Amino acid sequence: MSIDDVLAEELEWRQPAADRRSAAPDVMIYCDRLVRIFKISGIEVQALQGLDLVIGKGELTALVGASGSGKSTLLNILAGLDRPTGGKATVAGHDLLTMTSKERLDYWRSTVGFLWQQTSRNLLPHLTAAENVALPMQLAGVGRRERKRLAKDALELLGVGDCHDKMVPEMSGGQQQRVAIGVAIANNPLVLLADEPTGELDNQTAAEVFAALRAANAETGATILVVTHDAAVSEHVNRTIAIRDGRISTEVLRRTEIDESGAESHVAEQFAALDRAGRLQLPSEYLEALGMRDRVRLGLEPDHVTVRPADAIPPGGREQGHTRPGAGNTANDQQIGPR
């Protein structure tokens, strides 16, 4: 599959579903109660506060969040550029808390690829597009003839075959980012981490870069995690994970359904993430719409849990204190909030 196929939708792209079992062989990124604490002028700042995350082999996923949400901290940990304070983080079976310096170097060379927002971090300006893509293969010991062939194939896959002999300054921003994807996948990494890859591009060029990422995902099977503040990237992936205050807050899953007449429709569902401690974050717009703050009322039903503002009167018209919730009886509400 090439970028042209993706853009023209001549071939329908499908990504495999993620396996949620942490020990499963097709789980590629796994974080369990991940914590990262920084000390700034003697003050502790918790960038990650017990984050749980599972991404399956071959997934193309977007991680979105506002500035200060913890997404850059998480990316640096997954990239092996920073160490977590506590919890567990593994990528392709590599334990990011216990890796030695040598293991970390091997991890950078063969397990993960990087795509940064600044093209100066992705490409060497004095080399052509083909030479940039071939360089990681040269460092890995690939023969000259083979790396020339592979570099040519990668550039054509990503829709920048015409940039083969162009120097970096001669290419547009979108072309540079697509060549940078070629550099990132040159040695067939199991995981590709992209940090704001379209942050400096217009919408049309950004769509072309995402098409290149999908083409790379389909061709190589690499697990791709795109970290960004731009929620619009969700249009280009089947799974969007939102991070807020150092924890995963919500996920949006997209799928294509075909009805009895054969007509296709695209369905998007939003889920709240439930971590191992039973915590979830309600969307801020829900809290604002219902005036929820400090504490809420929980009610246990046979097949769901109700969440209502603390001053709401439960069904049955009785105010309840801190009682144990009873299945099927919403009058037995439990107030949850600060004590």
mmCIF file of C-alpha atoms in Angstrom, residues 200-338:
data_model
loop_
_atom_site.group_PDB
_atom_site.id
_atom_site.type_symbol
_atom_site.label_atom_id
_atom_site.label_comp_id
_atom_site.label_asym_id
_atom_site.label_seq_id
_atom_site.Cartn_x
_atom_site.Cartn_y
_atom_site.Cartn_z
ATOM 1 C CA GLU A 200 3.812 23.217 11.607
ATOM 2 C CA LEU A 201 1.801 22.124 8.541
ATOM 3 C CA ASP A 202 -1.461 23.249 6.946
ATOM 4 C CA ASN A 203 -4.460 20.906 6.906
ATOM 5 C CA GLN A 204 -3.907 19.525 3.407
ATOM 6 C CA THR A 205 -0.219 18.853 3.984
ATOM 7 C CA ALA A 206 -0.991 17.348 7.395
ATOM 8 C CA ALA A 207 -3.442 14.950 5.733
ATOM 9 C CA GLU A 208 -0.696 13.860 3.342
ATOM 10 C CA VAL A 209 1.681 13.222 6.258
ATOM 11 C CA PHE A 210 -0.958 11.130 8.037
ATOM 12 C CA ALA A 211 -1.588 9.227 4.817
ATOM 13 C CA ALA A 212 2.134 8.488 4.752
ATOM 14 C CA LEU A 213 1.979 7.257 8.339
ATOM 15 C CA ARG A 214 -0.945 4.966 7.472
ATOM 16 C CA ALA A 215 0.936 3.657 4.447
ATOM 17 C CA ALA A 216 3.975 2.956 6.632
ATOM 18 C CA ASN A 217 1.751 1.277 9.211
ATOM 19 C CA ALA A 218 0.154 -0.976 6.598
ATOM 20 C CA GLU A 219 3.425 -1.802 4.837
ATOM 21 C CA THR A 220 5.669 -2.449 7.853
ATOM 22 C CA GLY A 221 3.168 -3.417 10.565
ATOM 23 C CA ALA A 222 4.898 -1.047 12.985
ATOM 24 C CA THR A 223 2.971 0.199 15.996
ATOM 25 C CA ILE A 224 2.649 3.973 15.606
ATOM 26 C CA LEU A 225 1.852 6.394 18.423
ATOM 27 C CA VAL A 226 1.253 10.007 17.413
ATOM 28 C CA VAL A 227 1.430 12.483 20.291
ATOM 29 C CA THR A 228 -0.220 15.848 19.660
ATOM 30 C CA HIS A 229 -2.308 18.660 21.135
ATOM 31 C CA ASP A 230 -4.450 18.781 17.972
ATOM 32 C CA ALA A 231 -7.693 16.842 18.440
ATOM 33 C CA ALA A 232 -8.298 16.983 14.664
ATOM 34 C CA VAL A 233 -5.797 14.135 14.173
ATOM 35 C CA SER A 234 -8.517 11.800 15.438
ATOM 36 C CA GLU A 235 -9.990 11.893 11.945
ATOM 37 C CA HIS A 236 -6.960 10.006 10.672
ATOM 38 C CA VAL A 237 -6.825 7.127 13.193
ATOM 39 C CA ASN A 238 -9.191 4.510 14.553
ATOM 40 C CA ARG A 239 -8.239 5.095 18.180
ATOM 41 C CA THR A 240 -7.706 8.415 19.942
ATOM 42 C CA ILE A 241 -6.559 8.469 23.568
ATOM 43 C CA ALA A 242 -6.910 11.655 25.617
ATOM 44 C CA ILE A 243 -4.584 12.385 28.522
ATOM 45 C CA ARG A 244 -5.459 14.876 31.262
ATOM 46 C CA ASP A 245 -3.656 15.696 34.503
ATOM 47 C CA GLY A 246 -1.183 12.860 34.064
ATOM 48 C CA ARG A 247 -3.766 10.090 33.503
ATOM 49 C CA ILE A 248 -5.621 8.641 30.563
ATOM 50 C CA SER A 249 -9.079 10.227 30.631
ATOM 51 C CA THR A 250 -11.079 9.154 27.571
ATOM 52 C CA GLU A 251 -10.781 7.112 24.396
ATOM 53 C CA VAL A 252 -12.589 7.447 21.079
ATOM 54 C CA LEU A 253 -12.821 4.276 18.986
ATOM 55 C CA ARG A 254 -13.851 4.446 15.344
ATOM 56 C CA ARG A 255 -15.093 1.635 13.164
ATOM 57 C CA THR A 256 -16.846 1.098 9.844
ATOM 58 C CA GLU A 257 -20.188 -0.688 9.826
ATOM 59 C CA ILE A 258 -21.998 -2.138 6.830
ATOM 60 C CA ASP A 259 -25.784 -2.409 6.971
ATOM 61 C CA GLU A 260 -28.003 -5.001 5.294
ATOM 62 C CA SER A 261 -28.113 -3.003 2.047
ATOM 63 C CA GLY A 262 -24.316 -2.833 1.888
ATOM 64 C CA ALA A 263 -24.071 0.858 2.771
ATOM 65 C CA GLU A 264 -21.084 1.873 4.876
ATOM 66 C CA SER A 265 -21.250 4.183 7.867
ATOM 67 C CA HIS A 266 -18.510 5.391 10.171
ATOM 68 C CA VAL A 267 -19.229 5.093 13.877
ATOM 69 C CA ALA A 268 -17.297 6.849 16.656
ATOM 70 C CA GLU A 269 -17.813 5.963 20.305
ATOM 71 C CA GLN A 270 -16.340 7.790 23.283
ATOM 72 C CA PHE A 271 -15.350 5.850 26.401
ATOM 73 C CA ALA A 272 -14.089 6.950 29.798
ATOM 74 C CA ALA A 273 -10.876 5.173 30.767
ATOM 75 C CA LEU A 274 -11.125 3.112 33.950
ATOM 76 C CA ASP A 275 -7.745 2.539 35.580
ATOM 77 C CA ARG A 276 -6.684 -0.337 37.830
ATOM 78 C CA ALA A 277 -7.665 1.595 40.956
ATOM 79 C CA GLY A 278 -11.218 2.011 39.651
ATOM 80 C CA ARG A 279 -10.761 5.703 38.881
ATOM 81 C CA LEU A 280 -12.206 7.445 35.850
ATOM 82 C CA GLN A 281 -12.224 11.034 34.645
ATOM 83 C CA LEU A 282 -15.529 12.499 33.573
ATOM 84 C CA PRO A 283 -15.260 14.851 30.564
ATOM 85 C CA SER A 284 -15.015 18.473 31.678
ATOM 86 C CA GLU A 285 -17.992 19.457 29.537
ATOM 87 C CA TYR A 286 -20.142 16.940 31.441
ATOM 88 C CA LEU A 287 -19.039 18.358 34.781
ATOM 89 C CA GLU A 288 -19.723 21.914 33.684
ATOM 90 C CA ALA A 289 -23.142 21.089 32.200
ATOM 91 C CA LEU A 290 -24.335 19.463 35.437
ATOM 92 C CA GLY A 291 -22.445 21.692 37.866
ATOM 93 C CA MET A 292 -20.554 18.752 39.368
ATOM 94 C CA ARG A 293 -17.696 19.520 41.753
ATOM 95 C CA ASP A 294 -16.117 18.175 44.945
ATOM 96 C CA ARG A 295 -18.475 15.189 45.306
ATOM 97 C CA VAL A 296 -21.081 13.252 43.303
ATOM 98 C CA ARG A 297 -23.788 10.652 43.996
ATOM 99 C CA LEU A 298 -23.214 7.113 42.727
ATOM 100 C CA GLY A 299 -25.974 4.575 42.283
ATOM 101 C CA LEU A 300 -25.561 0.921 41.371
ATOM 102 C CA GLU A 301 -28.051 -0.522 38.881
ATOM 103 C CA PRO A 302 -28.151 -4.107 37.577
ATOM 104 C CA ASP A 303 -26.213 -3.168 34.425
ATOM 105 C CA HIS A 304 -24.798 0.327 34.991
ATOM 106 C CA VAL A 305 -23.703 2.941 37.504
ATOM 107 C CA THR A 306 -25.419 6.324 37.804
ATOM 108 C CA VAL A 307 -23.479 9.504 38.543
ATOM 109 C CA ARG A 308 -25.437 12.558 39.644
ATOM 110 C CA PRO A 309 -24.637 15.925 41.223
ATOM 111 C CA ALA A 310 -24.405 15.815 45.007
ATOM 112 C CA ASP A 311 -27.481 17.997 45.441
ATOM 113 C CA ALA A 312 -29.672 15.880 43.151
ATOM 114 C CA ILE A 313 -32.587 14.114 44.840
ATOM 115 C CA PRO A 314 -32.368 10.342 44.232
ATOM 116 C CA PRO A 315 -35.364 8.469 42.779
ATOM 117 C CA GLY A 316 -37.818 7.823 45.614
ATOM 118 C CA GLY A 317 -37.386 11.364 46.934
ATOM 119 C CA ARG A 318 -35.114 10.453 49.875
ATOM 120 C CA GLU A 319 -31.817 12.073 50.681
ATOM 121 C CA GLN A 320 -29.168 9.475 51.441
ATOM 122 C CA GLY A 321 -25.938 9.636 53.354
ATOM 123 C CA HIS A 322 -22.807 7.585 52.868
ATOM 124 C CA THR A 323 -24.548 4.250 52.438
ATOM 125 C CA ARG A 324 -23.441 1.206 50.587
ATOM 126 C CA PRO A 325 -24.903 1.132 47.060
ATOM 127 C CA GLY A 326 -27.441 -1.621 46.444
ATOM 128 C CA ALA A 327 -27.933 -3.299 43.064
ATOM 129 C CA GLY A 328 -31.109 -2.201 41.368
ATOM 130 C CA ASN A 329 -31.939 0.374 44.035
ATOM 131 C CA THR A 330 -30.944 3.911 43.071
ATOM 132 C CA ALA A 331 -32.302 5.220 46.367
ATOM 133 C CA ASN A 332 -29.286 3.639 48.000
ATOM 134 C CA ASP A 333 -26.867 6.210 46.698
ATOM 135 C CA GLN A 334 -23.336 6.770 47.827
ATOM 136 C CA GLN A 335 -21.812 10.224 47.983
ATOM 137 C CA ILE A 336 -18.243 10.224 46.742
ATOM 138 C CA GLY A 337 -16.061 13.242 47.369
ATOM 139 C CA PRO A 338 -13.539 14.795 49.708
#
